[in-house]
Structure formats: structure tokens, C-alpha cells
Amino acid sequence: MSGWFRLTLGLAAVVLGALWTVQGLGHVEDSVMTDQQAWVILGPVLMVGGLVSLWLGMRARSRR
């Protein structure tokens, strides 16, 4: 997997995970995900996966 692909995928995962967390906590109105405990758990899990992907992408880019 290319370093740029991992960086892009990681950034998207971090942003999406943050959005899911905020929606799950009820800070975003008019969403099916508002005040749902599952999104409060899944959001940070996705963010951690995104951070790992960002770290791997940075390592792949620095080796070149």
C-alpha cells in the first residue's frame, strides 16, 4: 500500500471517527446517530485506527 494512500485513508478515518463521536454524544442535531452510545464507542476506535494508518503512512513516506 502506498504511503499517500495510507495517509489519506488515515486522515479520513480520524475525521469520520471524530464526527461519529460528536454525533454520539448528542452535539449534532437532526441525525439518526444523535445520542446513540454505539457511536461514542465506535468513533474513538475508528480514530485510533486512523492514527495508526497515518503513522504507517508517514513511515512509508520517510523511507523513500
XYZ file of N, CA, C and O in Angstrom:
256
model
N 0.840 -1.172 0.000
C 0.000 0.000 0.000
C 0.888 1.239 0.000
O 1.850 1.321 0.745
N 0.551 2.190 -0.800
C 1.322 3.421 -0.940
C 1.228 4.278 0.326
O 0.230 4.255 1.041
N 2.285 5.050 0.571
C 2.285 5.942 1.726
C 1.202 6.996 1.643
O 0.550 7.310 2.641
N 0.991 7.547 0.447
C -0.046 8.569 0.272
C -1.432 8.000 0.521
O -2.289 8.664 1.105
N -1.653 6.752 0.090
C -2.961 6.121 0.300
C -3.223 5.936 1.793
O -4.316 6.217 2.276
N -2.216 5.476 2.524
C -2.377 5.299 3.972
C -2.626 6.632 4.677
O -3.438 6.715 5.601
N -1.921 7.664 4.241
C -2.126 8.985 4.840
C -3.543 9.492 4.584
O -4.200 10.005 5.491
N -4.011 9.335 3.361
C -5.359 9.785 3.009
C -6.410 8.990 3.769
O -7.368 9.553 4.319
N -6.241 7.681 3.795
C -7.184 6.814 4.499
C -7.175 7.118 6.001
O -8.238 7.186 6.635
N -6.011 7.333 6.559
C -5.900 7.650 7.982
C -6.545 8.970 8.341
O -7.254 9.073 9.343
N -6.326 9.970 7.509
C -6.942 11.279 7.763
C -8.465 11.193 7.681
O -9.174 11.739 8.533
N -8.966 10.487 6.688
C -10.417 10.321 6.545
C -10.988 9.571 7.751
O -12.068 9.924 8.262
N -10.286 8.564 8.231
C -10.763 7.793 9.384
C -10.783 8.639 10.651
O -11.719 8.546 11.447
N -9.783 9.473 10.843
C -9.740 10.341 12.028
C -10.898 11.346 11.997
O -11.599 11.537 12.993
N -11.122 11.951 10.854
C -12.205 12.937 10.732
C -13.567 12.264 10.915
O -14.429 12.763 11.649
N -13.770 11.122 10.279
C -15.044 10.412 10.388
C -15.264 9.909 11.819
O -16.383 10.001 12.346
N -14.216 9.412 12.444
C -14.333 8.963 13.830
C -14.686 10.094 14.777
O -15.492 9.929 15.698
N -14.096 11.259 14.553
C -14.430 12.428 15.381
C -15.884 12.836 15.176
O -16.595 13.143 16.140
N -16.337 12.808 13.939
C -17.733 13.147 13.649
C -18.679 12.162 14.316
O -19.676 12.561 14.926
N -18.384 10.880 14.225
C -19.229 9.868 14.862
C -19.283 10.072 16.374
O -20.349 9.942 16.979
N -18.141 10.394 16.967
C -18.102 10.609 18.409
C -18.953 11.803 18.810
O -19.746 11.727 19.755
N -18.812 12.892 18.088
C -19.581 14.106 18.393
C -21.072 13.857 18.208
O -21.898 14.296 19.017
N -21.439 13.128 17.164
C -22.854 12.802 16.958
C -23.369 11.893 18.064
O -24.486 12.065 18.557
N -22.581 10.912 18.448
C -22.998 10.002 19.507
C -23.178 10.692 20.843
O -24.020 10.301 21.646
N -22.398 11.725 21.079
C -22.523 12.495 22.322
C -23.703 13.456 22.290
O -24.034 14.059 23.308
N -24.325 13.631 21.131
C -25.518 14.468 21.035
C -25.255 15.918 20.695
O -26.142 16.751 20.845
N -24.057 16.245 20.219
C -23.730 17.634 19.895
C -24.155 18.027 18.486
O -24.080 19.206 18.134
N -24.566 17.066 17.675
C -25.052 17.338 16.321
C -26.528 16.969 16.293
O -26.904 15.828 16.563
N -27.351 17.923 15.974
C -28.802 17.708 15.959
C -29.259 17.067 14.651
O -28.539 17.076 13.659
N -30.458 16.547 14.647
C -31.129 16.012 13.458
C -30.339 14.913 12.770
O -30.154 14.906 11.554
N -29.853 13.968 13.539
C -29.128 12.835 12.984
C -29.653 11.560 13.636
O -30.033 11.552 14.806
N -29.672 10.500 12.878
C -30.092 9.209 13.422
C -29.101 8.745 14.493
O -29.454 8.017 15.410
N -27.867 9.205 14.374
C -26.805 8.786 15.281
C -26.748 9.613 16.574
O -25.971 9.299 17.468
N -27.570 10.637 16.698
C -27.538 11.518 17.854
C -27.923 10.764 19.118
O -28.913 10.043 19.150
N -27.122 10.943 20.158
C -27.343 10.332 21.476
C -27.376 8.808 21.446
O -28.070 8.187 22.241
N -26.627 8.194 20.549
C -26.535 6.731 20.483
C -25.173 6.303 21.036
O -24.129 6.702 20.515
N -25.195 5.475 22.059
C -23.973 5.066 22.750
C -23.007 4.311 21.837
O -21.788 4.402 22.013
N -23.511 3.596 20.850
C -22.639 2.818 19.955
C -21.648 3.716 19.221
O -20.481 3.352 19.042
N -22.083 4.905 18.812
C -21.207 5.815 18.063
C -20.165 6.460 18.956
O -19.100 6.849 18.493
N -20.474 6.559 20.259
C -19.497 7.091 21.212
C -18.341 6.101 21.372
O -17.210 6.494 21.648
N -18.613 4.825 21.168
C -17.579 3.794 21.262
C -16.881 3.588 19.924
O -15.651 3.506 19.852
N -17.648 3.497 18.844
C -17.073 3.232 17.528
C -16.232 4.395 16.999
O -15.249 4.172 16.289
N -16.604 5.619 17.317
C -15.867 6.794 16.845
C -14.400 6.796 17.282
O -13.500 6.890 16.442
N -14.126 6.678 18.572
C -12.725 6.647 19.000
C -11.959 5.426 18.475
O -10.759 5.521 18.201
N -12.636 4.295 18.331
C -11.973 3.115 17.769
C -11.515 3.414 16.343
O -10.390 3.096 15.947
N -12.390 4.046 15.560
C -12.036 4.414 14.189
C -10.917 5.457 14.178
O -10.013 5.386 13.341
N -10.957 6.399 15.108
C -9.898 7.407 15.171
C -8.544 6.778 15.483
O -7.535 7.163 14.884
N -8.506 5.809 16.377
C -7.241 5.133 16.694
C -6.728 4.389 15.470
O -5.535 4.435 15.151
N -7.636 3.715 14.755
C -7.232 3.046 13.521
C -6.696 4.031 12.497
O -5.722 3.750 11.793
N -7.315 5.203 12.420
C -6.841 6.245 11.517
C -5.476 6.771 11.909
O -4.627 7.024 11.054
N -5.248 6.926 13.204
C -3.934 7.385 13.665
C -2.850 6.359 13.362
O -1.728 6.726 12.980
N -3.174 5.081 13.488
C -2.214 4.031 13.142
C -1.911 4.090 11.647
O -0.751 3.985 11.228
N -2.935 4.274 10.845
C -2.742 4.381 9.398
C -1.899 5.609 9.041
O -1.025 5.535 8.162
N -2.132 6.718 9.715
C -1.309 7.913 9.496
C 0.148 7.649 9.859
O 1.058 8.033 9.124
N 0.366 6.976 10.970
C 1.726 6.665 11.404
C 2.425 5.756 10.394
O 3.577 6.003 10.023
N 1.718 4.730 9.920
C 2.300 3.829 8.919
C 2.573 4.562 7.604
O 3.591 4.306 6.952
N 1.679 5.458 7.230
C 1.887 6.243 6.017
C 3.078 7.170 6.122
O 3.841 7.318 5.160
N 3.277 7.764 7.278
C 4.431 8.635 7.486
C 5.723 7.829 7.435
O 6.722 8.281 6.860
N 5.716 6.642 8.003
C 6.905 5.781 7.960
C 7.221 5.371 6.530
O 8.378 5.359 6.129
N 6.184 5.038 5.757
C 6.397 4.624 4.363
C 6.947 5.791 3.528
O 7.803 5.583 2.655
N 6.467 6.993 3.790
C 6.942 8.159 3.035
C 8.376 8.523 3.428
O 9.138 9.003 2.592
N 8.753 8.326 4.686
C 10.086 8.735 5.130
C 11.163 7.750 4.673
O 12.324 8.105 4.628
N 10.800 6.532 4.344
C 11.780 5.541 3.882
C 12.230 5.783 2.458
O 13.223 5.268 2.023
N 11.497 6.556 1.708
C 11.839 6.789 0.300
C 12.913 7.803 0.160
O 13.194 8.699 0.686
